[in-house]
């Protein structure tokens, strides 16, 4: 992984496990999308960068790691990557560390990682974090590594919810399962929202129906926290133009809707003052009880 210049002596990227797993994961995400031809857009390649960070963090996590914690990519190799920079184990090679949205700090008690879906848009305002953004990274909001930070942050929210509900081992395993299976279900050149939906589909297809419903709930909530809620939308892939939303889906009322007066005079016609039975079909794919 070459020598990272900055400190003396320079740091060899090979012993930085987060970097190695990140790069290996490119092989996974590329192969599972169109057999290495499916990450064909700037947005989908941004997810490729995000998967790399997410798998590195998930696979290197330990049971004692707190949900409210700071996790970085490339913390070792980025020491003094910029003149006088010693915040490498806070920022790593990204603008913000990996941390759940609810973990706040700094002088204004803001999220250590404030990134949301709308930060893909041009002119993204990154001033709402616990501390200013790190020195690594370019200004283009939807550049692949910048986009990857947003994607991996949503996946980290999902994993954190599953670990909280199921414990470290099973929560991490199920998070990795649905994220990996989602790659197999996504279309070619997916948007963030299409890949989100593929992960939801993967979670809904897991065995053990009650737990699968809870998994769906965790996936939806993790993405909602980062602005990829139910009614979020994508207007343009490149340059990215998106609209974020923080809502969850409702149950859907579907046909047929019928009226039965067998509880009244049973003449087949609902009449004023008559007791009638209404049959309403409802589909609930929210993952939560409604």
XYZ file of C-alpha atoms in Angstrom:
290
model
C 0.000 0.000 0.000
C 3.016 2.259 -0.684
C 4.760 4.666 1.657
C 2.763 7.544 3.083
C 4.939 10.626 3.178
C 4.831 13.082 6.019
C 6.512 11.742 9.125
C 10.135 10.682 9.242
C 10.461 7.818 8.644
C 7.547 7.500 6.215
C 4.742 5.110 7.182
C 4.170 1.913 5.222
C 0.487 1.428 4.457
C 0.778 -2.346 4.487
C 0.466 -2.799 8.279
C -2.590 -0.511 8.496
C -5.362 -3.114 8.535
C -8.134 -0.595 7.889
C -6.458 0.385 4.629
C -5.924 -3.234 3.566
C -9.550 -4.245 4.270
C -10.789 -1.114 2.513
C -8.921 -2.063 -0.650
C -9.880 -5.736 -0.521
C -13.534 -4.710 -0.176
C -13.334 -2.981 -3.552
C -12.991 -6.477 -4.953
C -16.152 -7.585 -3.156
C -18.344 -4.622 -4.093
C -17.172 -4.565 -7.704
C -17.637 -8.283 -8.238
C -21.106 -8.354 -6.689
C -22.342 -5.518 -8.915
C -22.480 -6.800 -12.464
C -19.421 -9.034 -12.033
C -17.058 -6.051 -11.803
C -18.868 -3.760 -14.275
C -21.786 -2.490 -12.194
C -20.298 0.402 -10.207
C -20.384 2.527 -13.313
C -21.340 5.974 -12.035
C -19.712 8.504 -9.747
C -22.386 7.891 -7.110
C -22.029 4.107 -7.195
C -18.245 4.357 -7.093
C -18.678 6.593 -4.049
C -20.528 3.746 -2.368
C -17.569 1.555 -3.275
C -15.355 3.786 -1.150
C -17.916 3.729 1.655
C -18.168 -0.048 1.689
C -14.397 -0.217 2.034
C -14.453 1.925 5.177
C -17.484 0.129 6.612
C -16.087 -3.368 6.198
C -12.783 -2.260 7.703
C -14.513 -0.873 10.779
C -16.958 -3.784 11.149
C -14.382 -6.539 10.696
C -11.853 -4.946 13.050
C -14.421 -4.091 15.733
C -14.132 -5.722 19.147
C -16.885 -6.557 21.664
C -15.600 -3.906 24.072
C -15.883 -1.123 21.498
C -18.557 1.376 22.588
C -21.354 2.381 20.243
C -20.515 5.975 21.140
C -16.944 5.852 19.950
C -14.595 7.400 17.403
C -13.386 5.105 14.609
C -11.089 6.080 11.777
C -9.807 4.795 8.451
C -6.052 5.032 8.055
C -5.302 6.380 11.512
C -1.788 4.959 11.461
C -0.665 6.085 8.018
C -2.043 9.622 8.252
C 0.173 10.822 11.097
C 1.580 14.192 9.966
C 0.058 13.714 6.501
C -0.358 17.497 6.620
C 2.099 19.825 8.283
C 1.785 19.470 12.038
C -1.270 17.183 11.765
C -1.509 14.886 14.786
C -5.285 14.336 14.780
C -4.798 11.175 12.746
C -6.581 8.909 15.217
C -9.580 11.223 15.239
C -9.974 12.025 11.534
C -7.861 9.403 9.792
C -7.951 10.000 6.052
C -11.536 11.278 6.057
C -13.139 14.641 6.737
C -14.912 13.308 9.822
C -14.406 10.213 11.965
C -16.834 7.324 11.889
C -19.313 7.901 14.724
C -23.060 7.544 15.149
C -25.037 10.759 14.773
C -26.156 10.684 18.412
C -22.562 10.798 19.686
C -21.879 14.475 20.254
C -19.099 16.563 21.732
C -16.933 19.600 21.193
C -17.649 23.110 22.431
C -21.166 23.153 20.936
C -22.084 19.511 21.672
C -22.554 18.648 18.013
C -22.194 15.257 16.278
C -18.640 14.063 15.771
C -19.851 12.939 12.332
C -22.621 15.258 11.072
C -22.783 14.005 7.474
C -26.182 13.462 5.860
C -27.507 12.681 2.372
C -27.717 16.357 1.394
C -23.951 16.692 1.827
C -23.676 15.113 -1.627
C -25.005 18.353 -3.095
C -22.747 21.141 -4.333
C -22.074 23.763 -1.713
C -22.339 21.293 1.152
C -21.933 23.006 4.525
C -19.642 20.990 6.793
C -19.589 23.408 9.710
C -22.018 21.520 11.930
C -19.622 18.946 13.429
C -18.200 18.741 16.935
C -14.901 19.926 15.436
C -13.931 21.366 12.038
C -13.486 18.897 9.177
C -10.114 17.228 8.833
C -7.398 18.400 6.435
C -7.641 15.474 4.002
C -10.102 15.489 1.105
C -11.155 17.706 -1.768
C -13.816 20.408 -1.945
C -16.088 18.613 -4.462
C -19.004 17.419 -2.349
C -19.813 14.299 -4.385
C -16.213 13.247 -5.028
C -16.089 9.484 -4.517
C -14.302 9.500 -1.150
C -16.505 12.310 0.161
C -19.613 10.430 -0.991
C -18.228 7.274 0.560
C -18.097 8.948 3.955
C -21.848 9.563 3.794
C -22.609 6.023 2.649
C -20.425 4.336 5.261
C -21.902 6.563 7.962
C -25.398 5.262 7.159
C -24.166 1.664 7.210
C -22.485 2.323 10.554
C -25.805 3.541 11.967
C -27.453 0.306 10.785
C -24.767 -1.855 12.363
C -24.889 0.111 15.616
C -28.641 -0.430 15.892
C -28.276 -4.160 15.237
C -25.451 -4.495 17.769
C -27.518 -2.629 20.351
C -30.474 -4.954 19.765
C -28.733 -8.295 19.227
C -25.343 -7.960 20.881
C -21.928 -7.542 19.311
C -21.469 -10.882 17.553
C -24.923 -11.402 16.058
C -25.505 -7.715 15.385
C -22.260 -7.376 13.462
C -22.883 -10.609 11.582
C -26.378 -9.649 10.492
C -25.280 -6.164 9.462
C -22.531 -7.617 7.267
C -25.007 -10.168 5.884
C -27.641 -7.669 4.764
C -25.095 -5.216 3.357
C -23.375 -7.958 1.357
C -26.653 -9.504 0.188
C -27.859 -6.057 -0.814
C -25.008 -5.840 -3.310
C -26.354 -8.956 -5.023
C -29.852 -7.487 -5.289
C -28.983 -3.970 -6.453
C -29.227 -2.805 -10.070
C -26.225 -1.802 -12.139
C -24.985 1.721 -11.471
C -27.135 2.018 -8.331
C -27.958 5.252 -6.573
C -27.686 5.514 -2.802
C -31.440 4.991 -2.533
C -31.546 1.982 -4.845
C -28.794 0.360 -2.813
C -30.642 1.286 0.394
C -33.720 -0.472 -0.952
C -31.641 -3.517 -1.900
C -30.381 -3.761 1.683
C -33.951 -3.438 2.981
C -34.974 -6.264 0.630
C -32.062 -8.370 1.852
C -33.077 -7.792 5.466
C -36.701 -8.705 4.762
C -35.575 -11.978 3.163
C -33.574 -13.187 6.154
C -34.934 -16.272 7.961
C -36.818 -15.960 11.244
C -39.682 -13.645 10.330
C -39.963 -11.691 13.616
C -36.233 -10.964 13.682
C -36.205 -10.151 9.967
C -38.876 -7.513 10.583
C -36.709 -5.984 13.286
C -33.735 -6.071 10.922
C -35.747 -4.139 8.347
C -36.645 -1.617 11.024
C -32.971 -1.153 11.902
C -31.981 -0.710 8.250
C -34.689 1.850 7.612
C -33.862 3.744 10.789
C -30.116 3.753 10.134
C -30.615 5.306 6.714
C -33.276 7.698 8.024
C -30.831 9.094 10.583
C -28.500 10.057 7.739
C -31.211 11.695 5.621
C -32.053 8.724 3.414
C -35.543 8.286 4.785
C -38.570 6.981 2.914
C -39.314 10.053 0.808
C -35.694 11.030 0.020
C -35.038 11.352 -3.709
C -32.306 11.628 -6.322
C -32.687 14.200 -9.089
C -29.239 13.778 -10.655
C -26.482 11.220 -10.214
C -23.538 13.287 -11.478
C -23.212 15.953 -10.413
C -25.235 14.733 -7.465
C -28.490 16.540 -6.791
C -30.481 14.903 -4.025
C -33.237 15.762 -1.586
C -32.858 14.333 1.878
C -35.717 13.261 4.124
C -35.917 11.960 7.658
C -39.224 10.103 7.514
C -40.180 6.442 7.788
C -42.754 4.639 5.619
C -46.312 4.080 6.700
C -48.353 0.948 6.184
C -50.101 0.902 2.812
C -53.838 0.468 2.321
C -54.460 -1.654 -0.763
C -57.415 -3.007 -2.730
C -59.809 -4.639 -2.228
C -61.780 -2.448 0.136
C -65.205 -3.903 0.857
C -68.350 -3.152 2.855
C -70.420 -5.979 4.343
C -73.787 -5.388 6.086
C -74.127 -8.933 7.416
C -73.855 -7.345 10.870
C -76.921 -5.207 10.016
C -80.036 -6.140 8.043
C -77.993 -8.163 5.527
C -79.777 -6.844 2.448
C -76.502 -6.109 0.676
C -76.815 -2.317 0.933
C -75.210 -0.207 3.676
C -77.832 2.184 5.019
C -77.803 5.187 7.375
C -77.479 4.089 10.988
C -76.804 0.437 10.044
C -73.913 -1.488 11.577
C -71.595 -2.527 8.758
C -68.302 -4.397 8.558
C -65.469 -2.708 6.655
C -62.663 -4.883 5.307
C -59.452 -2.950 4.622
C -56.333 -4.689 3.293
C -53.138 -3.309 4.802
C -49.549 -4.169 3.863
C -46.859 -3.369 6.389
C -43.293 -3.557 5.111
C -41.940 -1.001 7.580
C -40.305 -3.551 9.847
C -42.120 -2.034 12.823
C -45.497 -2.559 14.460
C -48.095 -0.024 13.306
